[in-house]
Amino acid sequence: MNKLYIILAQTVQAYHACIKSNNREWKLRHAERLGALVREHMPSGAGIDSGTSFNLDKSNAEKLVFETKSAYMMAGRIIQ
């Protein structure tokens, strides 16, 4: 089985190829697969407030861009 980052990179590459070829059906399928992989495998909770999202616009086969929002406790205060 391939490592997760390889699957993500291949799917991002396919997604961007669909944009170039104007294949809306498969573009949507690739975006949905990426969303499902991120929801299933990326961190959520325990200080990561809104889970992890994947930035398709900034990602490519060589660079995968994830975004999170976090909060942590410092001297009894929540810092965001």
PDB file of C-alpha atoms in Angstrom:
ATOM      1  CA  MET A   1       0.000   0.000   0.000  1.00  0.00           C
ATOM      2  CA  ASN A   2       1.242   3.478  -0.866  1.00  0.00           C
ATOM      3  CA  LYS A   3       2.011   6.004   1.822  1.00  0.00           C
ATOM      4  CA  LEU A   4      -0.624   8.681   2.417  1.00  0.00           C
ATOM      5  CA  TYR A   5       1.519  11.534   1.095  1.00  0.00           C
ATOM      6  CA  ILE A   6       2.008   9.661  -2.196  1.00  0.00           C
ATOM      7  CA  ILE A   7      -1.737   9.097  -2.581  1.00  0.00           C
ATOM      8  CA  LEU A   8      -2.399  12.769  -1.793  1.00  0.00           C
ATOM      9  CA  ALA A   9       0.260  13.960  -4.269  1.00  0.00           C
ATOM     10  CA  GLN A  10      -1.051  11.723  -7.053  1.00  0.00           C
ATOM     11  CA  THR A  11      -4.621  12.850  -6.428  1.00  0.00           C
ATOM     12  CA  VAL A  12      -3.613  16.528  -6.424  1.00  0.00           C
ATOM     13  CA  GLN A  13      -1.787  16.001  -9.711  1.00  0.00           C
ATOM     14  CA  ALA A  14      -4.883  14.336 -11.202  1.00  0.00           C
ATOM     15  CA  TYR A  15      -7.093  17.152  -9.861  1.00  0.00           C
ATOM     16  CA  HIS A  16      -4.970  19.833 -11.549  1.00  0.00           C
ATOM     17  CA  ALA A  17      -4.862  17.801 -14.791  1.00  0.00           C
ATOM     18  CA  CYS A  18      -8.672  17.792 -14.750  1.00  0.00           C
ATOM     19  CA  ILE A  19      -8.697  21.566 -14.441  1.00  0.00           C
ATOM     20  CA  LYS A  20      -6.458  21.856 -17.516  1.00  0.00           C
ATOM     21  CA  SER A  21      -8.624  19.440 -19.518  1.00  0.00           C
ATOM     22  CA  ASN A  22     -11.896  20.928 -18.218  1.00  0.00           C
ATOM     23  CA  ASN A  23     -13.035  17.558 -16.830  1.00  0.00           C
ATOM     24  CA  ARG A  24     -15.440  18.749 -14.140  1.00  0.00           C
ATOM     25  CA  GLU A  25     -16.712  15.299 -13.174  1.00  0.00           C
ATOM     26  CA  TRP A  26     -13.295  13.889 -12.262  1.00  0.00           C
ATOM     27  CA  LYS A  27     -12.115  17.182 -10.799  1.00  0.00           C
ATOM     28  CA  LEU A  28     -14.982  16.913  -8.303  1.00  0.00           C
ATOM     29  CA  ARG A  29     -14.231  13.238  -7.610  1.00  0.00           C
ATOM     30  CA  HIS A  30     -10.569  14.004  -6.893  1.00  0.00           C
ATOM     31  CA  ALA A  31     -11.512  16.924  -4.617  1.00  0.00           C
ATOM     32  CA  GLU A  32     -13.953  14.702  -2.723  1.00  0.00           C
ATOM     33  CA  ARG A  33     -11.328  11.968  -2.326  1.00  0.00           C
ATOM     34  CA  LEU A  34      -8.805  14.473  -0.978  1.00  0.00           C
ATOM     35  CA  GLY A  35     -11.381  15.771   1.500  1.00  0.00           C
ATOM     36  CA  ALA A  36     -12.173  12.255   2.690  1.00  0.00           C
ATOM     37  CA  LEU A  37      -8.492  11.372   3.113  1.00  0.00           C
ATOM     38  CA  VAL A  38      -7.828  14.531   5.111  1.00  0.00           C
ATOM     39  CA  ARG A  39     -10.879  13.990   7.347  1.00  0.00           C
ATOM     40  CA  GLU A  40      -9.894  10.379   7.956  1.00  0.00           C
ATOM     41  CA  HIS A  41      -6.135  10.755   8.504  1.00  0.00           C
ATOM     42  CA  MET A  42      -5.256  14.312   9.563  1.00  0.00           C
ATOM     43  CA  PRO A  43      -5.405  15.655  13.120  1.00  0.00           C
ATOM     44  CA  SER A  44      -8.532  17.120  14.668  1.00  0.00           C
ATOM     45  CA  GLY A  45      -9.293  17.993  18.271  1.00  0.00           C
ATOM     46  CA  ALA A  46      -6.792  18.235  21.143  1.00  0.00           C
ATOM     47  CA  GLY A  47      -5.980  21.880  20.417  1.00  0.00           C
ATOM     48  CA  ILE A  48      -6.701  21.793  16.687  1.00  0.00           C
ATOM     49  CA  ASP A  49      -9.999  23.648  16.708  1.00  0.00           C
ATOM     50  CA  SER A  50     -11.472  23.119  13.252  1.00  0.00           C
ATOM     51  CA  GLY A  51      -9.612  20.038  12.133  1.00  0.00           C
ATOM     52  CA  THR A  52      -7.187  20.080   9.255  1.00  0.00           C
ATOM     53  CA  SER A  53      -8.061  21.327   5.792  1.00  0.00           C
ATOM     54  CA  PHE A  54      -6.214  20.794   2.549  1.00  0.00           C
ATOM     55  CA  ASN A  55      -5.435  23.774   0.326  1.00  0.00           C
ATOM     56  CA  LEU A  56      -5.834  22.562  -3.264  1.00  0.00           C
ATOM     57  CA  ASP A  57      -4.949  25.946  -4.757  1.00  0.00           C
ATOM     58  CA  LYS A  58      -1.532  26.022  -3.080  1.00  0.00           C
ATOM     59  CA  SER A  59      -0.796  22.293  -3.360  1.00  0.00           C
ATOM     60  CA  ASN A  60       0.827  20.388  -6.196  1.00  0.00           C
ATOM     61  CA  ALA A  61       2.469  16.979  -6.643  1.00  0.00           C
ATOM     62  CA  GLU A  62       5.686  18.318  -5.055  1.00  0.00           C
ATOM     63  CA  LYS A  63       4.133  20.332  -2.191  1.00  0.00           C
ATOM     64  CA  LEU A  64       1.090  19.492  -0.069  1.00  0.00           C
ATOM     65  CA  VAL A  65      -0.377  22.424   1.891  1.00  0.00           C
ATOM     66  CA  PHE A  66      -2.457  21.751   5.013  1.00  0.00           C
ATOM     67  CA  GLU A  67      -4.128  24.388   7.166  1.00  0.00           C
ATOM     68  CA  THR A  68      -5.201  24.238  10.801  1.00  0.00           C
ATOM     69  CA  LYS A  69      -6.395  26.567  13.498  1.00  0.00           C
ATOM     70  CA  SER A  70      -5.169  25.829  16.961  1.00  0.00           C
ATOM     71  CA  ALA A  71      -5.587  27.048  20.476  1.00  0.00           C
ATOM     72  CA  TYR A  72      -3.466  26.331  23.503  1.00  0.00           C
ATOM     73  CA  MET A  73      -3.492  27.156  27.190  1.00  0.00           C
ATOM     74  CA  MET A  74      -0.972  29.594  28.598  1.00  0.00           C
ATOM     75  CA  ALA A  75      -1.153  30.654  32.246  1.00  0.00           C
ATOM     76  CA  GLY A  76      -4.859  29.789  32.426  1.00  0.00           C
ATOM     77  CA  ARG A  77      -5.805  31.640  29.209  1.00  0.00           C
ATOM     78  CA  ILE A  78      -6.691  30.235  25.829  1.00  0.00           C
ATOM     79  CA  ILE A  79      -4.450  31.646  23.110  1.00  0.00           C
ATOM     80  CA  GLN A  80      -5.640  31.344  19.494  1.00  0.00           C
TER      81      GLN A  80
END
